[in-house]
mmCIF file of C-alpha atoms and ligand atoms in Angstrom:
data_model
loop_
_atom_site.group_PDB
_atom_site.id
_atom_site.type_symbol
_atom_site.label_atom_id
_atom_site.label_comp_id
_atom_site.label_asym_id
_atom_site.label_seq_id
_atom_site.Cartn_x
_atom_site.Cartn_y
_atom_site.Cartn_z
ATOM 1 C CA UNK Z 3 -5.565 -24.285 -45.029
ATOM 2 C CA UNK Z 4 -5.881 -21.413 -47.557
ATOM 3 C CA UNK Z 5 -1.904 -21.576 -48.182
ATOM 4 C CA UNK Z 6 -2.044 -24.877 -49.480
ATOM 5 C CA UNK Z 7 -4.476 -24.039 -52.534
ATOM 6 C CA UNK Z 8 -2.833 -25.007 -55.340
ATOM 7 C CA UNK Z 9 -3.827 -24.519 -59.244
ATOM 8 C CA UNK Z 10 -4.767 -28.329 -59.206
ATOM 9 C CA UNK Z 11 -6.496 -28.318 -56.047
ATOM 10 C CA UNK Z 12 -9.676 -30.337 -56.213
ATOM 11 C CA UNK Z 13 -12.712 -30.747 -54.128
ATOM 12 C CA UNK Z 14 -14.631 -34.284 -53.442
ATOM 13 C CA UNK Z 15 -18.155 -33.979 -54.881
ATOM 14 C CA UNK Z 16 -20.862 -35.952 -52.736
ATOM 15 C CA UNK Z 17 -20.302 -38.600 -55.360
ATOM 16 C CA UNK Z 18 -16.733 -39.172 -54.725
ATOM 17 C CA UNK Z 19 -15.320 -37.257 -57.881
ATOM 18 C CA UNK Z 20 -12.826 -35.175 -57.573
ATOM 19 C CA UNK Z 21 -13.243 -31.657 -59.169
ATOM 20 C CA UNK Z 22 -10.541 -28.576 -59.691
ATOM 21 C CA UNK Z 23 -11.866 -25.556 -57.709
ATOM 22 C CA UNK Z 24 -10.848 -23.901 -60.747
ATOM 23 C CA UNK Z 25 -11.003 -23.404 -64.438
ATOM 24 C CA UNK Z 26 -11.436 -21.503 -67.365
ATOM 25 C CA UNK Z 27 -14.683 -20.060 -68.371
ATOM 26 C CA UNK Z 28 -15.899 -20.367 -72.120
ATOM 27 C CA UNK Z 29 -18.650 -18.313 -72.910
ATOM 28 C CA UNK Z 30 -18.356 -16.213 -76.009
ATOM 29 C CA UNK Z 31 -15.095 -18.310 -76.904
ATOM 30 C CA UNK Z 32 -16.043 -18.401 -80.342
ATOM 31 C CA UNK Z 33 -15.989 -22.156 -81.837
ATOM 32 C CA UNK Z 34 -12.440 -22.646 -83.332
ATOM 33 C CA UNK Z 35 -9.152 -21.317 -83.146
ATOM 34 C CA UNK Z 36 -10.601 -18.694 -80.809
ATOM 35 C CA UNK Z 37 -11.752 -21.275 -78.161
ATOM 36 C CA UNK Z 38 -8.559 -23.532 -78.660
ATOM 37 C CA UNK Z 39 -6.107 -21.186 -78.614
ATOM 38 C CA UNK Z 40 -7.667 -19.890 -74.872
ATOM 39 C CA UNK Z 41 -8.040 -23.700 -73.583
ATOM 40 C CA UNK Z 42 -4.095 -24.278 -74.949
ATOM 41 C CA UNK Z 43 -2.745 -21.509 -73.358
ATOM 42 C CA UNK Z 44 -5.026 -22.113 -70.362
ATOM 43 C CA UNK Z 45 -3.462 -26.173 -69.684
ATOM 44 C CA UNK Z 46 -0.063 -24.508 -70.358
ATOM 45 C CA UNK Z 47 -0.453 -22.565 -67.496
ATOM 46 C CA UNK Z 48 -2.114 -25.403 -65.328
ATOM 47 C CA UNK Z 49 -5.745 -24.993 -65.537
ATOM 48 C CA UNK Z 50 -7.374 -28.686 -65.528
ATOM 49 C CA UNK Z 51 -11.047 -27.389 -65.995
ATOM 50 C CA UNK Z 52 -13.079 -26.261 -68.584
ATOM 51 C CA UNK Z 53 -16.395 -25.396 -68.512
ATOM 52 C CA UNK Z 54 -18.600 -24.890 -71.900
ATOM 53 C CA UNK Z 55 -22.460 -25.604 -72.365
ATOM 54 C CA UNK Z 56 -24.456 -26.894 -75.462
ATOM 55 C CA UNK Z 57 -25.724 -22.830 -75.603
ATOM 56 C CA UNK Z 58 -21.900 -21.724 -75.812
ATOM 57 C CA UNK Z 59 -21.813 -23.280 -79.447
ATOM 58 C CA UNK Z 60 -18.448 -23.989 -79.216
ATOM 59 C CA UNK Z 61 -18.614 -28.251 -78.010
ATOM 60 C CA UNK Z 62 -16.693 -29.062 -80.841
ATOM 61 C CA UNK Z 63 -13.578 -27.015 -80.320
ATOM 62 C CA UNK Z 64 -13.368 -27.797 -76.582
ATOM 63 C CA UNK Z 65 -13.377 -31.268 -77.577
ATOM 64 C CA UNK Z 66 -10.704 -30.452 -80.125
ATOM 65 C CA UNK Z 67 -8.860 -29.009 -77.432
ATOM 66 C CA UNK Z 68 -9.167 -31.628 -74.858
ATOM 67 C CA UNK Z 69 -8.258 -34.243 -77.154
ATOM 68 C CA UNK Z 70 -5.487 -32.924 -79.081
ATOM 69 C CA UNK Z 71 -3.622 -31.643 -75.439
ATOM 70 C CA UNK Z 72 -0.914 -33.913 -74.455
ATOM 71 C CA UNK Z 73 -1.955 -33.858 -70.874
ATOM 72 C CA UNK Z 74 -3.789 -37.031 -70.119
ATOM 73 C CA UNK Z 75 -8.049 -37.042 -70.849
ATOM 74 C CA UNK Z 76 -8.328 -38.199 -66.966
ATOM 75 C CA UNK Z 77 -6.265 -34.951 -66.059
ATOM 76 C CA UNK Z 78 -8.801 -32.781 -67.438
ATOM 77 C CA UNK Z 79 -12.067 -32.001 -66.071
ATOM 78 C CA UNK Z 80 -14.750 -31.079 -68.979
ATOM 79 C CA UNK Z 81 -18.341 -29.328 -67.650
ATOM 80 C CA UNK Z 82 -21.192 -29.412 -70.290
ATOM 81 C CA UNK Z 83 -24.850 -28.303 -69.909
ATOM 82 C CA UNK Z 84 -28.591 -28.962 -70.771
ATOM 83 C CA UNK Z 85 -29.928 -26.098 -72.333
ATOM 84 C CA UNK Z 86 -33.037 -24.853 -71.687
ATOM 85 C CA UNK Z 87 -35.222 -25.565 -74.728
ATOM 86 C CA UNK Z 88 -33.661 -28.919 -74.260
ATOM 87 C CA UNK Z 89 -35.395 -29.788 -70.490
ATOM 88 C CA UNK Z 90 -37.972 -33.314 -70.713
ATOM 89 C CA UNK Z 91 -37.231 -36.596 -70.153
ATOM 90 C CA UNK Z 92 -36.182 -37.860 -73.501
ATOM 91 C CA UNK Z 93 -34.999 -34.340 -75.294
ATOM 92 C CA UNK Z 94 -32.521 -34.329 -72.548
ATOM 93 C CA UNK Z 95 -31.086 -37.808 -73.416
ATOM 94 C CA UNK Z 96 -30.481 -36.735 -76.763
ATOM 95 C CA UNK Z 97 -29.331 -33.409 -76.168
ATOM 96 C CA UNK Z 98 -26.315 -35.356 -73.776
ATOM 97 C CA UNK Z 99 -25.916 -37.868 -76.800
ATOM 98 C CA UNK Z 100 -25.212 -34.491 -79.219
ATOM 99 C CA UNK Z 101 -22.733 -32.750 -76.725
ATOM 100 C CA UNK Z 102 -20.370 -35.903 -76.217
ATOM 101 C CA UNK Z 103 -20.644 -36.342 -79.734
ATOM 102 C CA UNK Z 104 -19.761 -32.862 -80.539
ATOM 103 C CA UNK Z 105 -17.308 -33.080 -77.794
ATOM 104 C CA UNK Z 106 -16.123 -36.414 -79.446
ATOM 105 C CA UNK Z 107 -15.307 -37.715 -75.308
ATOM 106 C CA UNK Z 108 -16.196 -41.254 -74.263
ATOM 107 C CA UNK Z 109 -17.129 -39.277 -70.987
ATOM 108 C CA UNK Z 110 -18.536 -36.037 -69.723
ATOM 109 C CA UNK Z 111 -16.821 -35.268 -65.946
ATOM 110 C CA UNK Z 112 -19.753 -33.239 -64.939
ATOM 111 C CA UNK Z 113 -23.211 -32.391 -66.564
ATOM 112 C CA UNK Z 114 -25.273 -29.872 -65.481
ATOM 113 C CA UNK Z 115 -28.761 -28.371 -65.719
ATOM 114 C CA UNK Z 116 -28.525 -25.083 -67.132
ATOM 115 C CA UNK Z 117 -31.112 -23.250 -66.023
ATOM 116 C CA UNK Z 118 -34.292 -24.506 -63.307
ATOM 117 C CA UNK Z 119 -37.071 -24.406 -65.966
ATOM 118 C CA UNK Z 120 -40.391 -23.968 -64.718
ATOM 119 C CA UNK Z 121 -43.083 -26.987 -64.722
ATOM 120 C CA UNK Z 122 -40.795 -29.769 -66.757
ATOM 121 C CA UNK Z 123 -37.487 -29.760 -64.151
ATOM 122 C CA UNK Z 124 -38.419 -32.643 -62.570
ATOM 123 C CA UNK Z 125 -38.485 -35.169 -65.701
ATOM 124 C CA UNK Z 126 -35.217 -33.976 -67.038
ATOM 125 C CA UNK Z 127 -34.007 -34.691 -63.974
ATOM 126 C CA UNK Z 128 -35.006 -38.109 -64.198
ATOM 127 C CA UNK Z 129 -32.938 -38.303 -67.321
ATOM 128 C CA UNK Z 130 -30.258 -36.327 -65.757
ATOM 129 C CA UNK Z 131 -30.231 -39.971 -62.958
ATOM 130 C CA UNK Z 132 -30.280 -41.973 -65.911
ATOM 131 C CA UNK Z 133 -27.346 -40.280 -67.703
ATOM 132 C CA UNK Z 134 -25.093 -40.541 -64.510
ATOM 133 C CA UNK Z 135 -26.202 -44.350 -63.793
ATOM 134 C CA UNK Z 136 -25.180 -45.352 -67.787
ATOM 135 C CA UNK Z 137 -21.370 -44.011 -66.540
ATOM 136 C CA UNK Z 138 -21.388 -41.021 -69.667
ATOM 137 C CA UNK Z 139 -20.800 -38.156 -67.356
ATOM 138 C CA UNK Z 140 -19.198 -39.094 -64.169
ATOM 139 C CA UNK Z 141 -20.854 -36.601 -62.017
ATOM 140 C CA UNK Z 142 -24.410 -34.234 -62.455
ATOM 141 C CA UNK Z 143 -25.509 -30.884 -61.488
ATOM 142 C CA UNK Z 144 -27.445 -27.586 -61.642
ATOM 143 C CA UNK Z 145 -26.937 -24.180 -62.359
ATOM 144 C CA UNK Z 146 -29.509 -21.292 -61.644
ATOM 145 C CA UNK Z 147 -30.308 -23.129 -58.948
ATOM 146 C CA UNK Z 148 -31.833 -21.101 -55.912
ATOM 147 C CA UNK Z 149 -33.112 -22.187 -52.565
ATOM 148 C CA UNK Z 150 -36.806 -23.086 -54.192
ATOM 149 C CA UNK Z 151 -35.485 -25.080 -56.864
ATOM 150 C CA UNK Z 152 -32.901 -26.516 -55.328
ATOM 151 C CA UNK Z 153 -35.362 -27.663 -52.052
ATOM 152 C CA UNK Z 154 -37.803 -29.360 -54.425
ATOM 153 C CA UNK Z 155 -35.406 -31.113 -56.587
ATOM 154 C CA UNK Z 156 -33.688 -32.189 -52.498
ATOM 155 C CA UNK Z 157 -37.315 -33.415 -52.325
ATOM 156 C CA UNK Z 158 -37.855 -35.518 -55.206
ATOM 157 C CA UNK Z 159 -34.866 -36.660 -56.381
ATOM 158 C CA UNK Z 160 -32.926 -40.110 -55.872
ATOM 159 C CA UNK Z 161 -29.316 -39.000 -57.140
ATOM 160 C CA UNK Z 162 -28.186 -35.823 -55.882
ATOM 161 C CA UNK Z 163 -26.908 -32.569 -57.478
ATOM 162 C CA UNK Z 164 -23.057 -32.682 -57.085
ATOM 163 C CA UNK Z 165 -22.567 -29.201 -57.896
ATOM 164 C CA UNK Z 166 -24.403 -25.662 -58.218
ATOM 165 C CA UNK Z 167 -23.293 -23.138 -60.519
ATOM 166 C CA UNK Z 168 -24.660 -19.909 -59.647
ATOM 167 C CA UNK Z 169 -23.837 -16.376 -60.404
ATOM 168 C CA UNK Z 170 -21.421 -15.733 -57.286
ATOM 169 C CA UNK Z 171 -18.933 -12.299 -56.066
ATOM 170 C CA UNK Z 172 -18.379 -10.236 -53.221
ATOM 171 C CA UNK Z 173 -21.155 -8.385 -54.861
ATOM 172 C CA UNK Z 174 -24.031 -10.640 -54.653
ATOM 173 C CA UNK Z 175 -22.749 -13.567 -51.449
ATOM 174 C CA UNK Z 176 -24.745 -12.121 -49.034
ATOM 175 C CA UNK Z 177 -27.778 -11.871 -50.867
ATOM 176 C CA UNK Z 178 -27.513 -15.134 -51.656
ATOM 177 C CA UNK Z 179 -26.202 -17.065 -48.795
ATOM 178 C CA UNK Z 180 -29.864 -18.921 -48.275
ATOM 179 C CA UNK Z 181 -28.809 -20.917 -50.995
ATOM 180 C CA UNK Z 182 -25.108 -20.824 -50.633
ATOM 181 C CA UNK Z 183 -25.893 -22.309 -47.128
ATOM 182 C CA UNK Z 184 -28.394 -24.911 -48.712
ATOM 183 C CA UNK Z 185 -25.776 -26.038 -50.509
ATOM 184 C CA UNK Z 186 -23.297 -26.678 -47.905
ATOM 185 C CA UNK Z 187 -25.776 -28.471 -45.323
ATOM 186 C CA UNK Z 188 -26.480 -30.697 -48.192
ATOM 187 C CA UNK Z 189 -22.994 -31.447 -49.683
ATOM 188 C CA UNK Z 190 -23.726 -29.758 -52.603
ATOM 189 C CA UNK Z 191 -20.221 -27.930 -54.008
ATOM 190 C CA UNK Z 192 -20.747 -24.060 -54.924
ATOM 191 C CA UNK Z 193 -19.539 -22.663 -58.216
ATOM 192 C CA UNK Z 194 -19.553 -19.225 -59.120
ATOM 193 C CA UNK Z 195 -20.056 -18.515 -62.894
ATOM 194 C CA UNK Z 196 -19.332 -14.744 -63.554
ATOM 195 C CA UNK Z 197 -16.746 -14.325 -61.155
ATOM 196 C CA UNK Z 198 -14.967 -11.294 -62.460
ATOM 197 C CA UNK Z 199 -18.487 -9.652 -62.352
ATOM 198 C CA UNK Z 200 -17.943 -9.522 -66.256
ATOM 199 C CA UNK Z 201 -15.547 -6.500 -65.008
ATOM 200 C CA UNK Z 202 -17.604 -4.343 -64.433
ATOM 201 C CA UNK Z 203 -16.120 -3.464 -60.518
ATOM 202 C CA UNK Z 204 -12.755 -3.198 -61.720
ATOM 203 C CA UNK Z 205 -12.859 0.210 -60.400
ATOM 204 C CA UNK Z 206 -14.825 0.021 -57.647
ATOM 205 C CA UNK Z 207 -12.162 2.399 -55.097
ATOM 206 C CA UNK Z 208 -12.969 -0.430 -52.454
ATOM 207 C CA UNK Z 209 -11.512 -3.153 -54.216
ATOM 208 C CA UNK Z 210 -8.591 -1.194 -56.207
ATOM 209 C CA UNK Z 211 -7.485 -0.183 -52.737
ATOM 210 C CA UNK Z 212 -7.485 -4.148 -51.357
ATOM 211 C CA UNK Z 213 -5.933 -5.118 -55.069
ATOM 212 C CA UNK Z 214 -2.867 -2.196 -54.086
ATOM 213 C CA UNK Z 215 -2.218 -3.763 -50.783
ATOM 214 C CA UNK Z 216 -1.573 -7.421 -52.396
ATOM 215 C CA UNK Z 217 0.401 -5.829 -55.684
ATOM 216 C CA UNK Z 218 -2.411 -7.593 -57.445
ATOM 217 C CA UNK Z 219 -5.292 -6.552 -59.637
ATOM 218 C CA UNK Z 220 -9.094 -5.981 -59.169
ATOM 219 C CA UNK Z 221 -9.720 -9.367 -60.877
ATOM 220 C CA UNK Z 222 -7.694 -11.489 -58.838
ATOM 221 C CA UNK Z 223 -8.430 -10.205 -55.836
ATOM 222 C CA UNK Z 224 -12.216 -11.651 -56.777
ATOM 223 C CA UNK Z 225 -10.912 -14.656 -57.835
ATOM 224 C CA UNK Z 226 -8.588 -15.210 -55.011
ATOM 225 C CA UNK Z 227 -11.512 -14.466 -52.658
ATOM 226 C CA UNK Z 228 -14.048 -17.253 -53.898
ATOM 227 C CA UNK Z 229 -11.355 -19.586 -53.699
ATOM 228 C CA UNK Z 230 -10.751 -18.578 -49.917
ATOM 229 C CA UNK Z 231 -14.631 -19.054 -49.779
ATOM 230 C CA UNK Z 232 -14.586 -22.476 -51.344
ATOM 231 C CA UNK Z 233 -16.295 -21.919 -53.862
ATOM 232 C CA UNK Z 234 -15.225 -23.352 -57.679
ATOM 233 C CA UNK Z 235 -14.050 -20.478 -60.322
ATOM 234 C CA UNK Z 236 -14.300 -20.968 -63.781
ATOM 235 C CA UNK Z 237 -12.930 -17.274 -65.170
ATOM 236 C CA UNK Z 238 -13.383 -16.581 -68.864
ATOM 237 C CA UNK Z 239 -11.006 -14.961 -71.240
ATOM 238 C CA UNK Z 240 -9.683 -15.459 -74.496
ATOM 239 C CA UNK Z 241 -6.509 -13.866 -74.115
ATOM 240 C CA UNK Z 242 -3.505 -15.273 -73.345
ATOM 241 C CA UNK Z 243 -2.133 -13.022 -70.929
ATOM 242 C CA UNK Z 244 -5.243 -12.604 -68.926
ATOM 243 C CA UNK Z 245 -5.998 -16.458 -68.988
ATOM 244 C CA UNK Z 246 -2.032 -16.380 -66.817
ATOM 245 C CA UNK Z 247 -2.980 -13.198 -64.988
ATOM 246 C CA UNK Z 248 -5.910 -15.022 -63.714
ATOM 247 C CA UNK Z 249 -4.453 -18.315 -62.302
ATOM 248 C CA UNK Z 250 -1.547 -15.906 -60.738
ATOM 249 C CA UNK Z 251 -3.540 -16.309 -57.540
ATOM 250 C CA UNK Z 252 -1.421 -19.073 -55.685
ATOM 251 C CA UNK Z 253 1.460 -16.812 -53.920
ATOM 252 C CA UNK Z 254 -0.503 -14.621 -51.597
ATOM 253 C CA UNK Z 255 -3.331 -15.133 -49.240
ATOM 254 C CA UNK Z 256 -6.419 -12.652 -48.254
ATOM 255 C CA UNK Z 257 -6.391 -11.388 -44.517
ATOM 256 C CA UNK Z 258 -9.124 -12.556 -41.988
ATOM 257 C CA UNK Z 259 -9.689 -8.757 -42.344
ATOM 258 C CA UNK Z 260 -10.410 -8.089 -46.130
ATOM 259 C CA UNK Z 261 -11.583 -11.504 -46.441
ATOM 260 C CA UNK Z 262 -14.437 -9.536 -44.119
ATOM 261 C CA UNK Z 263 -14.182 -6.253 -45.925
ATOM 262 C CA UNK Z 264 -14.856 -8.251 -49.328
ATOM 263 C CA UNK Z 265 -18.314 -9.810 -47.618
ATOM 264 C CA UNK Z 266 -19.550 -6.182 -46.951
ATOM 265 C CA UNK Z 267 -19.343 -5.351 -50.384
ATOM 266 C CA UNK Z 268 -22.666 -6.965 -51.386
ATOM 267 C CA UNK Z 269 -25.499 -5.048 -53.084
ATOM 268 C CA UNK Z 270 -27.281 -7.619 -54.816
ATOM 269 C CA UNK Z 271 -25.593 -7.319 -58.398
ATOM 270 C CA UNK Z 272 -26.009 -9.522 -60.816
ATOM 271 C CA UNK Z 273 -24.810 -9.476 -64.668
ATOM 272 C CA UNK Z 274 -26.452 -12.368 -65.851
ATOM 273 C CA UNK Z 275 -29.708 -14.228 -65.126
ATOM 274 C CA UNK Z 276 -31.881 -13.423 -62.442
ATOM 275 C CA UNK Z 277 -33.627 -17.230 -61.560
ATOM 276 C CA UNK Z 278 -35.687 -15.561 -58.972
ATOM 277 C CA UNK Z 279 -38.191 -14.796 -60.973
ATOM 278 C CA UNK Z 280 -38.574 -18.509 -62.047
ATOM 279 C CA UNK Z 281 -41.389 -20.246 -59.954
HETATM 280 N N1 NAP P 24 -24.431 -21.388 -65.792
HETATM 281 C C1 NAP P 24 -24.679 -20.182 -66.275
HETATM 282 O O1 NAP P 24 -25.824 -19.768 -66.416
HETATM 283 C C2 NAP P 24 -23.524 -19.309 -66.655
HETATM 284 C C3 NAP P 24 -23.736 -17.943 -66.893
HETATM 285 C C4 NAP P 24 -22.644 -17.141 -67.204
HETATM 286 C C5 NAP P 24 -21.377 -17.708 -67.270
HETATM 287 N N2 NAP P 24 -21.192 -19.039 -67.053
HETATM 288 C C6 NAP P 24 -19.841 -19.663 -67.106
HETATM 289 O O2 NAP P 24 -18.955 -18.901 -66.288
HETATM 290 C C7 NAP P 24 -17.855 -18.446 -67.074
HETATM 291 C C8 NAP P 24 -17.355 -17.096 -66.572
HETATM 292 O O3 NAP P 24 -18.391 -16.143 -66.563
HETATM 293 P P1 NAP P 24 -18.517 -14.946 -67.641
HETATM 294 O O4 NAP P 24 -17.864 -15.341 -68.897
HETATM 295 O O5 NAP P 24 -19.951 -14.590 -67.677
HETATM 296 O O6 NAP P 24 -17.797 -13.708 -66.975
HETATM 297 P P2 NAP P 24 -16.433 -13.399 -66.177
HETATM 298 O O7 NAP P 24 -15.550 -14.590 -66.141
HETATM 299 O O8 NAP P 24 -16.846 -12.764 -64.899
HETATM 300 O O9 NAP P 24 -15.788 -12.237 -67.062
HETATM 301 C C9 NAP P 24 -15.363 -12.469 -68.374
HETATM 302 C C10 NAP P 24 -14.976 -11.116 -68.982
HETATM 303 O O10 NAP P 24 -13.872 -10.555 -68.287
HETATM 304 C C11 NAP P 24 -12.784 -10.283 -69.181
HETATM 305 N N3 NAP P 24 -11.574 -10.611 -68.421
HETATM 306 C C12 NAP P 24 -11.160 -11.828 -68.023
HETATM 307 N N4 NAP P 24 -10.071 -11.752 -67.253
HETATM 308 C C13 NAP P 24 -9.757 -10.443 -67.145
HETATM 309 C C14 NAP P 24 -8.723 -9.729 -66.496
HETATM 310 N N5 NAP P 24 -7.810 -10.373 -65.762
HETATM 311 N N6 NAP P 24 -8.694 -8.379 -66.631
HETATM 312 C C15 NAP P 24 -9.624 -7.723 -67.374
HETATM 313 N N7 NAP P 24 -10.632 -8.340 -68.010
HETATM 314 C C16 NAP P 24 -10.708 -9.708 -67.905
HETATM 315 C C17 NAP P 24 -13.022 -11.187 -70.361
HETATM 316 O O11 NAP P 24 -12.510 -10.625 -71.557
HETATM 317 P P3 NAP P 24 -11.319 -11.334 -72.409
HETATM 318 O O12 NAP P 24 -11.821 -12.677 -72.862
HETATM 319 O O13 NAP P 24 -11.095 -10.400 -73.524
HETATM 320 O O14 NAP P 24 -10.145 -11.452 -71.462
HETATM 321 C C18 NAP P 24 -14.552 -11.232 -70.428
HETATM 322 O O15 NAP P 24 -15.039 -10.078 -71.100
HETATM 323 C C19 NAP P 24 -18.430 -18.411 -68.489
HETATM 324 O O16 NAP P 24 -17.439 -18.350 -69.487
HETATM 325 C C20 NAP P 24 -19.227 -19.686 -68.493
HETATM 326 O O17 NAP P 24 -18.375 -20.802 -68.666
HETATM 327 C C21 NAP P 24 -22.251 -19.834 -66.733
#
């Protein structure tokens, strides 16, 4: 099953939509040439995913991007998010109305919630229903989403989360596999934002010494492992050679063994938010 991943392998969302299990990252792609030159370089080399947010401040080039490419719009699959000053019912109608008109799409592929905020979650998700029913995005989410969040939205809602992108690596699974597993029993696809750890285990001996036995490097060894977990990667970089360094992951597989080895690495680390200390 693993061999067959492919660059443009996709996943079926509960909704029906197919999504790429991976893509390119753009967080602190600064807005012009910056952020266009990474997502050129990143569909020459066969990524069909991008994920941005309204936060990200860079709509309008990704849009650019996405438009301008000569690979068909239905090719690519474009992730945008809520942001949190944003959440209510009607703010987050017209934050979606400014991010496809930054983005200058007809249609958003997936939408997500950026972050559970506390007490007014529930309306925006009511707008969040309302925004997949009109047809703009074709599929919604969450992100931040932990097993307390995610069980009360499972609780109220009447549309689904498709996806949830959480802060995912061999460095924090365990510690989070309540949710992971909430996910899966639910149908709900598991992305993994941060999944170079922002580098900072490059040179962690344990995983330079898996990274010698493939010929490959620390980061795609971390990469290549969430895909064998399947779970969606969106990588970031704004360099060219990186952005092909990190889809090099297609030509070698992860052993049953390190696979394991990987899954003992946890120790709770996270480089970005921390949701659970959001009631
Ligand atoms: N939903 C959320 O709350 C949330 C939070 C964080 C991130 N995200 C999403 O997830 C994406 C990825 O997460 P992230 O940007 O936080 O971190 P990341 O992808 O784990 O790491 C990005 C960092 O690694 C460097 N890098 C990339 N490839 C490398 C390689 N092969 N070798 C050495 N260094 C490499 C990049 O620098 P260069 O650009 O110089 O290569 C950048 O500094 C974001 O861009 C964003 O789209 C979502």
């Amino acid at each position: 099953m693993e061999m067959d991943l492919k660059i443009d392998s996709r996943i079926k969302l509960n909704n029906g939509v197919d999504m790429p299990l991976f893509g390119l990252g753009v967080y602190l792609s600064s807005e012009g040439d910056e952020c266009i030159n990474a997502i050129n370089w990143a569909l020459d080399t066969g990524y069909r995913s991008i994920d941005t947010a309204s936060f990200y401040n860079n709509e309008t080039s990704v849009g650019k991007a996405v438009r301008e490419s000569s690979i068909p719009r239905e090719d690519i699959f474009v992730t945008t998010k809520l942001w949190n000053s944003d959440h209510g019912y009607d703010n987050t109608l017209r934050a979606f109305d400014k991010s496809i008109k930054l983005l200058g799409l007809d249609q958003v592929d997936l939408y997500l919630v950026h972050y559970p905020v506390q007490d007014i979650r529930k309306e925006t998700w009511k707008a969040m229903e309302r925004i997949a029913e009109s047809g703009a995005c074709r599929a919604i989410g969450v992100s931040n989403y932990l097993t307390n969040h995610l069980e009360e939205l499972l609780a109220s809602c009447n549309i689904p989360p498709t996806v949830n992108q959480i802060e995912l690596s061999p460095y924090c699974f365990q510690s989070r596999m309540d949710t992971v597993a909430l996910c899966r029993q639910n149908n709900i696809a598991v992305e993994a934002y941060s999944p170079l750890v922002r580098t900072k285990v490059f040179d962690d001996p344990k995983l330079v010494t898996i990274a010698e036995r493939y010929s490959k490097t620390p980061a795609q060894i971390l990469l290549r492992w969430a895909l064998q977990e399947n779970i969606i990667i969106i990588p970031k970089s704004s360099n060219q050679e990186r952005i092909e360094q990190n889809a090099d992951l297609f030509d070698f597989q992860l052993s049953t063994e390190d696979m394991d080895l990987l899954n003992s690495f946890d120790k709770n680390l996270l480089v970005c938010w921390d949701p659970s200390i959001t009631p």
